[in-house]
Amino acid sequence: MIEPPRQLITAGNTTFLHNTVKQLLGYGWSINHAVNTHKAMELLDKAPYRVGLIAIDPSTSILPLEIDSHSRLSDISWVAIIERNGLSQEKTRERIFNTCYAYQVSPIDVKKLDTLMENALAMANLKGAHRIPTLSCLDDEYHIVGDSPTMQRLYRTIAKVACASAPVLITGESGTGKELTAHAIHNHSTRRHGPFNVVNCGALPPGLIQSELFGHEKGAFTGANQRKVGIIEHSQGGTLFLDEIGDLPLDLQVNLLRFLEDLKVLRVGGLKEIPVDVRVLAATHVDLDEAVGRGDFREDLYHRLNVLQVRVPALREHLEDIEALAHFFFQKFSTEKPTRVCGFSHACITVMCQHRWPGNIRELVNRVRRSMVMCEKRLITPADMGLERRHGLSRGIDTLQQVRDAAEFEAIRSALARNKHNVLRASLELGVSRVTLYRLIEKHGIAKNGCPHERQTIHVSPR
């Protein structure tokens, strides 16, 4: 195995560091000094520094770099060197404890320091080897995380629909990441350099939706003091994402259908249609088939939007991605956490994998973010996450029959969800007869919508 490079970044009083650095060079370390945070960023752009040596001035306890607040610097395993009398100050001890892997007091034993730095590098490389699988995007702000078969299928679907130009309907429960999926489709399409605009059809007052979407001419109505270009026109050359399309009023569904058919908009009060080159993505958490049946959604618009479909899975369908997701959000919000918090306990990861996550990714984000702020130890516990065992998890040791029942329940519920609760299709997928599936549905108290009956207690054992 190739040895990782022994690259070291230093910061702090150069006089204090001089002799130590000079001797460390003899141990094979490649060393560069950062006089400030800006210089440190320049060095990190050129080389993957994983360990650092920082000299702390005991008279001020001020850190020479922002290693306690800057995410890239806090990812480095720092070893502090300080005069022995500096440890008498509580503030200094607290800073070292919260920000550093270890410390040494002067006079420095360079041989011991080399061993300490080598250990810090080994731990940092071990941490760096924990790859968080994500769907790569051009915009670093947006990532879809996960490496499970379920997420791999989603990635392949996104790649396929991104290459097309037809409308896409994105379905999934609330909190699963439908807007994130829309971003990924846009970022992997030929329109990625154009605008990506979002309209939440359920958030705009009905009287303003038409003006927001299609724009208006000056004097079109009271208060229209000047011409306004609608968001569809603003999306020229890019992508328009219509979130919660099921909440769009029926009268505006007609206008949207007309636009999708000829890709031209007519501003409110206008006389001339304007051609627009834009791709439409739409999302909903409601069943549009049922909405069409109730008369709440136009069937012709549904078929026009549903040319391509992407279903975003619920988090409970890919619990094997929980750990990667938790670490991803931990890193994302690292600037908000107390510097002493360095990750999740094994018990916390275990309990997270047992939770049912009714709020999906949105719930996970909120729980991780809150726990990072509230945690008083180095590792986040189930209690910090608000996921103690009383929250719908099993108590004690499960019997083999309980484990089998839990697995059977989950397999049936997932199959029904994937097949829109069509029992025949679900039975074919599971490899059982329709009669057998009906019997198992009754056994586990699963309603036609895939959820357990309220009066039925379903035991869910840990995975």
Coordinates of C-alpha atoms in Angstrom, one line a residue:
M1 CA 0.0 0.0 0.0
I2 CA 1.3 3.5 -0.9
E3 CA 2.2 5.5 2.2
P4 CA 0.1 8.8 2.4
P5 CA 2.2 11.9 2.0
R6 CA 3.6 13.4 5.2
Q7 CA 2.5 16.9 4.5
L8 CA 2.2 19.3 7.4
I9 CA 0.8 22.8 7.7
T10 CA 1.9 25.0 10.5
A11 CA 0.6 28.2 12.1
G12 CA 1.5 30.5 14.9
N13 CA 4.6 32.1 16.3
T14 CA 7.4 31.3 13.8
T15 CA 10.1 31.9 16.4
F16 CA 8.5 29.4 18.7
L17 CA 8.1 26.9 15.8
H18 CA 11.4 27.4 14.1
N19 CA 13.6 24.7 15.9
T20 CA 10.7 22.2 16.0
V21 CA 10.0 22.6 12.3
K22 CA 13.6 22.3 11.4
Q23 CA 13.9 19.0 13.3
L24 CA 10.7 17.6 11.8
L25 CA 12.0 18.1 8.3
G26 CA 14.6 15.4 9.2
Y27 CA 11.7 13.0 9.9
G28 CA 10.5 13.3 6.3
W29 CA 7.7 15.9 6.7
S30 CA 6.9 18.4 3.9
I31 CA 6.1 21.6 5.8
N32 CA 4.4 24.9 4.8
H33 CA 3.6 27.8 7.1
A34 CA 0.3 29.7 7.0
V35 CA 0.6 33.3 8.4
N36 CA -3.2 33.7 8.4
T37 CA -6.4 32.0 7.3
H38 CA -6.3 33.3 3.8
K39 CA -2.8 31.8 3.3
A40 CA -4.0 28.6 4.8
M41 CA -6.8 28.4 2.2
E42 CA -4.3 29.0 -0.6
L43 CA -2.2 26.1 0.7
L44 CA -5.2 23.8 1.0
D45 CA -6.1 24.6 -2.6
K46 CA -2.7 23.2 -3.7
A47 CA -2.3 20.2 -1.5
P48 CA -4.5 17.9 0.7
Y49 CA -3.1 18.8 4.2
R50 CA -4.7 16.5 6.8
V51 CA -2.6 17.4 9.8
G52 CA -1.3 20.7 11.2
L53 CA 0.9 22.0 14.0
I54 CA -0.2 25.2 15.7
A55 CA 1.6 27.3 18.3
I56 CA -0.7 28.9 20.8
D57 CA 0.3 32.1 22.6
P58 CA -0.5 31.5 26.3
S59 CA -0.7 35.2 27.0
T60 CA -3.8 35.7 24.8
S61 CA -5.1 32.2 24.1
I62 CA -6.0 33.4 20.6
L63 CA -5.7 30.9 17.8
P64 CA -3.6 32.1 14.9
L65 CA -6.0 30.5 12.4
E66 CA -9.8 30.2 12.5
I67 CA -9.6 26.4 13.1
D68 CA -12.6 26.6 15.5
S69 CA -15.0 28.1 12.9
H70 CA -13.8 27.5 9.4
S71 CA -15.0 24.2 8.1
R72 CA -12.0 23.3 5.9
L73 CA -9.6 24.2 8.7
S74 CA -11.6 22.3 11.4
D75 CA -11.3 19.2 9.3
I76 CA -7.5 19.1 9.8
S77 CA -6.2 17.2 12.8
W78 CA -4.3 19.9 14.7
V79 CA -1.6 19.3 17.3
A80 CA -1.0 22.2 19.6
I81 CA 2.3 23.2 21.1
I82 CA 2.3 25.5 24.1
E83 CA 4.4 26.6 27.0
R84 CA 3.6 24.6 30.1
N85 CA 2.5 27.6 32.1
G86 CA -0.1 28.3 29.4
L87 CA -2.1 25.3 30.5
S88 CA -2.9 26.9 33.8
Q89 CA -5.5 29.1 32.0
E90 CA -8.9 27.5 31.7
K91 CA -9.7 29.3 28.4
T92 CA -6.6 27.9 26.8
R93 CA -7.3 24.4 28.0
E94 CA -10.8 24.6 26.6
R95 CA -9.6 25.9 23.2
I96 CA -7.1 23.0 22.9
F97 CA -9.7 20.4 24.0
N98 CA -12.3 21.7 21.5
T99 CA -10.1 22.2 18.5
C100 CA -7.1 19.9 18.6
Y101 CA -6.3 16.3 18.2
A102 CA -3.5 16.5 20.8
Y103 CA -0.9 18.8 22.3
Q104 CA 2.7 18.9 23.5
V105 CA 4.3 21.4 25.9
S106 CA 7.7 22.9 25.5
P107 CA 10.5 22.0 25.5
I108 CA 9.4 19.8 22.6
D109 CA 10.5 16.2 22.3
V110 CA 10.6 16.0 18.5
K111 CA 10.7 12.2 18.4
K112 CA 7.5 12.0 20.4
L113 CA 6.0 14.8 18.4
D114 CA 6.8 12.9 15.2
T115 CA 5.0 9.9 16.5
L116 CA 2.0 12.0 17.6
M117 CA 1.8 13.7 14.2
E118 CA 2.0 10.3 12.5
N119 CA -0.9 9.0 14.6
A120 CA -2.9 12.2 13.8
L121 CA -2.2 11.6 10.1
A122 CA -3.3 8.0 10.3
M123 CA -6.6 9.0 12.0
A124 CA -7.1 11.8 9.5
N125 CA -6.5 9.4 6.5
L126 CA -9.0 6.9 8.1
K127 CA -11.6 9.7 8.3
G128 CA -10.8 10.8 4.8
A129 CA -11.3 7.3 3.5
H130 CA -14.9 7.4 4.6
R131 CA -16.3 8.5 1.3
I132 CA -19.8 10.0 1.3
P133 CA -21.4 8.8 -2.0
T134 CA -23.2 11.7 -3.7
L135 CA -24.6 12.4 -7.1
S136 CA -22.2 14.9 -8.5
C137 CA -23.5 18.3 -9.4
L138 CA -22.0 21.4 -11.0
D139 CA -23.3 23.5 -8.1
D140 CA -21.8 22.4 -4.8
E141 CA -24.8 23.6 -3.0
Y142 CA -26.9 20.7 -4.2
H143 CA -26.1 17.0 -3.6
I144 CA -28.1 13.8 -3.6
V145 CA -26.5 11.4 -1.1
G146 CA -26.7 7.7 -1.0
D147 CA -25.1 4.5 -2.5
S148 CA -27.9 2.0 -2.0
P149 CA -29.5 0.1 -4.9
T150 CA -32.5 2.3 -4.4
M151 CA -30.5 5.5 -4.8
Q152 CA -28.5 4.0 -7.7
R153 CA -31.8 3.4 -9.6
L154 CA -32.7 7.1 -8.9
Y155 CA -29.3 8.3 -10.3
R156 CA -29.8 6.2 -13.4
T157 CA -33.3 7.6 -13.9
I158 CA -32.1 11.2 -13.4
A159 CA -29.3 10.6 -16.0
K160 CA -31.8 9.3 -18.5
V161 CA -34.4 12.1 -18.2
A162 CA -31.7 14.8 -18.0
C163 CA -30.7 14.0 -21.6
A164 CA -34.3 14.5 -22.9
S165 CA -36.3 17.7 -23.3
A166 CA -39.8 16.5 -22.5
P167 CA -41.6 17.5 -19.3
V168 CA -40.9 15.5 -16.2
L169 CA -43.3 14.7 -13.3
I170 CA -41.4 14.2 -10.0
T171 CA -43.4 12.3 -7.4
G172 CA -42.7 11.4 -3.8
E173 CA -43.6 12.0 -0.2
S174 CA -43.1 15.4 1.5
G175 CA -39.5 15.8 2.6
T176 CA -37.9 13.3 0.2
G177 CA -36.0 15.8 -1.9
K178 CA -38.1 16.4 -5.0
E179 CA -36.7 19.9 -5.6
L180 CA -33.2 18.5 -5.1
T181 CA -34.0 15.9 -7.8
A182 CA -35.2 18.7 -10.1
H183 CA -31.9 20.6 -9.5
A184 CA -30.0 17.4 -10.4
I185 CA -32.0 16.9 -13.6
H186 CA -31.3 20.6 -14.6
N187 CA -27.6 20.4 -13.6
H188 CA -27.0 17.3 -15.7
S189 CA -28.9 18.6 -18.8
T190 CA -27.8 20.7 -21.7
R191 CA -29.7 23.6 -20.1
R192 CA -27.4 23.6 -17.0
H193 CA -26.0 27.0 -17.9
G194 CA -29.5 28.6 -18.1
P195 CA -31.7 29.7 -15.3
F196 CA -33.4 27.3 -12.9
N197 CA -36.6 28.9 -11.5
V198 CA -38.9 27.5 -8.9
V199 CA -42.6 28.3 -8.4
N200 CA -44.5 26.8 -5.4
C201 CA -48.0 26.5 -6.8
G202 CA -49.4 26.1 -3.3
A203 CA -47.7 29.1 -1.8
L204 CA -48.9 31.9 -4.2
P205 CA -52.3 33.5 -3.7
P206 CA -54.7 32.4 -6.5
G207 CA -55.1 35.9 -7.8
L208 CA -51.4 36.3 -8.3
I209 CA -50.4 33.0 -9.9
Q210 CA -51.3 34.0 -13.5
S211 CA -49.4 37.3 -13.2
E212 CA -46.4 35.5 -11.6
L213 CA -46.2 32.8 -14.2
F214 CA -47.1 34.7 -17.4
G215 CA -46.4 38.3 -16.5
H216 CA -48.6 41.3 -17.3
E217 CA -48.7 44.5 -19.3
K218 CA -48.8 48.0 -17.9
G219 CA -52.4 48.9 -17.0
A220 CA -53.7 45.3 -17.3
F221 CA -55.4 45.6 -13.8
T222 CA -55.5 48.0 -10.9
G223 CA -51.9 48.3 -9.5
A224 CA -50.2 47.2 -12.7
N225 CA -48.1 50.4 -13.0
Q226 CA -45.5 48.8 -15.3
R227 CA -44.9 45.8 -17.5
K228 CA -43.9 42.7 -15.6
V229 CA -42.1 39.7 -17.2
G230 CA -43.4 36.4 -15.8
I231 CA -41.3 33.7 -14.4
I232 CA -41.8 31.5 -17.4
E233 CA -40.2 34.2 -19.6
H234 CA -37.4 34.6 -17.0
S235 CA -36.7 30.9 -17.5
Q236 CA -35.7 31.3 -21.2
G237 CA -33.1 28.8 -22.1
G238 CA -33.3 27.0 -18.8
T239 CA -35.7 25.1 -16.5
L240 CA -38.9 25.9 -14.8
F241 CA -39.8 23.8 -11.7
L242 CA -43.4 23.9 -10.7
D243 CA -43.5 22.5 -7.1
E244 CA -46.8 21.2 -5.7
I245 CA -48.4 21.3 -9.1
G246 CA -51.5 19.5 -7.6
D247 CA -52.4 22.8 -5.9
L248 CA -52.6 24.8 -9.1
P249 CA -56.2 26.1 -9.5
L250 CA -58.3 24.6 -12.3
D251 CA -58.6 27.8 -14.3
L252 CA -54.8 28.3 -14.5
Q253 CA -54.3 24.6 -15.4
V254 CA -55.9 25.5 -18.8
N255 CA -53.4 28.3 -19.3
L256 CA -50.5 26.0 -18.3
L257 CA -51.7 23.3 -20.7
R258 CA -51.9 25.8 -23.6
F259 CA -48.3 26.9 -22.9
L260 CA -47.0 23.3 -22.8
E261 CA -48.7 22.6 -26.1
D262 CA -47.2 25.6 -28.1
L263 CA -44.5 27.0 -25.7
K264 CA -45.8 30.5 -26.0
V265 CA -47.0 32.8 -23.2
L266 CA -49.5 35.6 -23.3
R267 CA -49.1 38.2 -20.7
V268 CA -52.1 39.4 -18.7
G269 CA -53.5 42.3 -20.7
G270 CA -51.2 41.5 -23.7
L271 CA -52.2 41.0 -27.3
K272 CA -49.1 39.1 -28.7
E273 CA -47.9 35.7 -27.8
I274 CA -44.3 35.4 -26.9
P275 CA -42.3 32.1 -27.7
V276 CA -40.3 30.8 -24.8
D277 CA -37.6 28.0 -24.9
V278 CA -38.0 26.4 -21.5
R279 CA -38.2 22.9 -20.0
V280 CA -40.9 22.2 -17.4
L281 CA -40.4 20.0 -14.4
A282 CA -43.3 19.5 -12.0
A283 CA -43.5 17.9 -8.6
T284 CA -46.3 16.7 -6.3
H285 CA -46.7 14.6 -3.1
V286 CA -50.4 13.9 -3.9
D287 CA -51.7 11.2 -6.2
L288 CA -52.6 13.0 -9.4
D289 CA -54.4 9.9 -10.7
E290 CA -56.8 10.3 -7.7
A291 CA -57.0 14.1 -8.2
V292 CA -58.0 13.6 -11.8
G293 CA -60.7 11.1 -10.7
R294 CA -62.0 13.7 -8.2
G295 CA -62.0 16.4 -10.9
D296 CA -59.4 18.5 -9.0
F297 CA -56.8 18.1 -11.8
R298 CA -57.2 18.2 -15.6
E299 CA -56.5 14.8 -17.2
D300 CA -55.1 16.4 -20.3
L301 CA -52.6 18.5 -18.3
Y302 CA -51.7 15.4 -16.2
H303 CA -50.8 13.4 -19.4
R304 CA -48.9 16.5 -20.8
L305 CA -46.8 16.8 -17.6
N306 CA -46.3 13.0 -17.1
V307 CA -44.3 12.3 -20.2
L308 CA -41.4 11.2 -18.1
Q309 CA -41.7 10.4 -14.4
V310 CA -39.2 10.2 -11.6
R311 CA -40.2 8.8 -8.2
V312 CA -38.1 9.9 -5.3
P313 CA -38.0 7.1 -2.6
A314 CA -39.0 7.7 1.0
L315 CA -36.1 7.5 3.4
R316 CA -37.4 4.3 5.0
E317 CA -36.9 2.6 1.6
H318 CA -33.1 3.1 1.8
L319 CA -32.2 3.1 5.4
E320 CA -28.7 1.7 4.5
D321 CA -27.9 5.3 3.4
I322 CA -28.7 6.8 6.8
E323 CA -25.1 6.9 8.0
A324 CA -23.8 8.5 4.9
L325 CA -26.6 11.1 5.0
A326 CA -26.0 11.8 8.6
H327 CA -22.3 12.4 8.1
F328 CA -23.0 14.6 5.0
F329 CA -25.3 16.9 6.9
F330 CA -22.9 16.9 9.9
Q331 CA -20.2 18.2 7.6
K332 CA -22.6 20.7 5.9
F333 CA -23.5 22.3 9.2
S334 CA -20.1 21.9 10.8
T335 CA -19.7 25.7 11.3
E336 CA -22.8 25.6 13.6
K337 CA -21.6 22.9 16.0
P338 CA -19.5 23.3 19.1
T339 CA -16.0 22.5 18.0
R340 CA -15.7 19.6 20.5
V341 CA -18.5 17.6 18.7
C342 CA -16.8 15.3 16.2
G343 CA -19.4 12.8 15.0
F344 CA -22.1 10.3 15.9
S345 CA -21.8 7.5 18.5
H346 CA -22.3 3.9 17.3
A347 CA -25.5 3.7 19.3
C348 CA -26.8 6.8 17.6
I349 CA -26.2 5.4 14.1
T350 CA -27.9 2.1 15.1
V351 CA -31.0 3.9 16.4
M352 CA -31.2 6.2 13.4
C353 CA -31.2 3.1 11.2
Q354 CA -34.2 1.8 13.2
H355 CA -36.3 4.9 13.1
R356 CA -39.1 5.1 10.5
W357 CA -38.4 8.7 9.4
P358 CA -42.0 9.8 8.7
G359 CA -40.6 13.3 7.8
N360 CA -38.0 11.7 5.4
I361 CA -34.8 13.7 4.6
R362 CA -36.3 16.9 6.0
E363 CA -36.7 15.3 9.4
L364 CA -33.2 13.9 9.3
V365 CA -31.7 17.3 8.5
N366 CA -33.6 18.9 11.4
R367 CA -32.6 16.2 13.9
V368 CA -29.0 16.2 12.9
R369 CA -28.8 20.0 12.9
R370 CA -30.4 20.3 16.3
S371 CA -28.3 17.5 17.8
M372 CA -25.1 19.2 16.7
V373 CA -26.0 22.3 18.7
M374 CA -27.4 20.6 21.8
C375 CA -24.7 17.8 22.1
E376 CA -22.5 18.4 25.2
K377 CA -20.1 15.5 24.5
R378 CA -17.7 14.6 21.7
L379 CA -20.1 12.1 20.1
I380 CA -23.9 12.7 19.4
T381 CA -26.1 10.3 21.2
P382 CA -29.6 9.0 20.5
A383 CA -30.9 11.3 23.2
D384 CA -29.3 14.3 21.4
M385 CA -31.2 13.3 18.2
G386 CA -34.5 12.8 20.2
L387 CA -34.5 9.2 19.0
E388 CA -34.5 7.3 22.2
R389 CA -36.0 3.8 22.1
R390 CA -39.4 4.8 23.2
H391 CA -39.9 6.5 19.8
G392 CA -41.5 3.5 18.0
L393 CA -38.5 1.2 18.5
S394 CA -38.5 -2.3 20.0
R395 CA -37.6 -2.8 23.7
G396 CA -35.2 -5.5 24.6
I397 CA -34.2 -8.5 22.5
D398 CA -36.3 -9.5 19.6
T399 CA -37.2 -13.1 18.9
L400 CA -36.5 -14.7 15.5
Q401 CA -40.3 -14.6 14.8
Q402 CA -40.5 -10.9 15.6
V403 CA -37.6 -10.2 13.2
R404 CA -39.3 -12.3 10.5
D405 CA -42.6 -10.5 11.0
A406 CA -40.9 -7.1 10.8
A407 CA -39.1 -8.0 7.6
E408 CA -42.3 -9.4 6.1
F409 CA -44.3 -6.3 7.1
E410 CA -41.6 -3.9 5.6
A411 CA -41.4 -6.0 2.3
I412 CA -45.1 -5.9 1.8
R413 CA -45.5 -2.2 2.7
S414 CA -42.7 -1.2 0.3
A415 CA -44.0 -3.4 -2.5
L416 CA -47.4 -1.8 -2.2
A417 CA -45.9 1.7 -2.2
R418 CA -43.8 1.0 -5.3
N419 CA -46.8 -0.4 -7.1
K420 CA -49.2 2.4 -6.1
H421 CA -51.0 -0.1 -3.8
N422 CA -52.0 -2.4 -6.7
V423 CA -52.2 -5.8 -4.9
L424 CA -51.9 -7.8 -8.1
R425 CA -48.7 -6.0 -9.2
A426 CA -47.3 -6.2 -5.7
S427 CA -48.0 -9.9 -5.5
L428 CA -46.2 -10.5 -8.8
E429 CA -43.2 -8.5 -7.5
L430 CA -43.1 -10.4 -4.2
G431 CA -43.5 -13.8 -6.0
V432 CA -46.7 -14.8 -4.1
S433 CA -50.3 -15.3 -5.1
R434 CA -52.8 -12.4 -4.8
V435 CA -54.8 -14.5 -2.2
T436 CA -51.6 -15.0 -0.1
L437 CA -50.8 -11.3 -0.3
Y438 CA -54.3 -10.4 0.9
R439 CA -53.9 -12.8 3.8
L440 CA -50.5 -11.3 4.8
I441 CA -52.0 -7.8 4.5
E442 CA -54.7 -8.8 6.9
K443 CA -52.2 -10.5 9.2
H444 CA -50.1 -7.4 9.5
G445 CA -53.0 -5.0 9.6
I446 CA -51.9 -3.0 6.6
A447 CA -54.5 -0.8 5.1
K448 CA -55.0 -0.4 1.3
N449 CA -52.9 2.7 1.4
G450 CA -50.0 0.7 2.7
C451 CA -50.1 2.0 6.2
P452 CA -51.0 0.0 9.4
H453 CA -54.5 0.3 10.8
E454 CA -54.6 2.8 13.6
R455 CA -55.9 0.2 16.1
Q456 CA -53.3 -2.4 15.1
T457 CA -50.0 -2.5 16.8
I458 CA -47.2 -3.3 14.4
H459 CA -43.9 -4.3 16.1
V460 CA -40.9 -3.0 14.1
S461 CA -37.6 -4.6 15.2
P462 CA -34.2 -3.1 14.7
R463 CA -32.3 -3.7 11.5

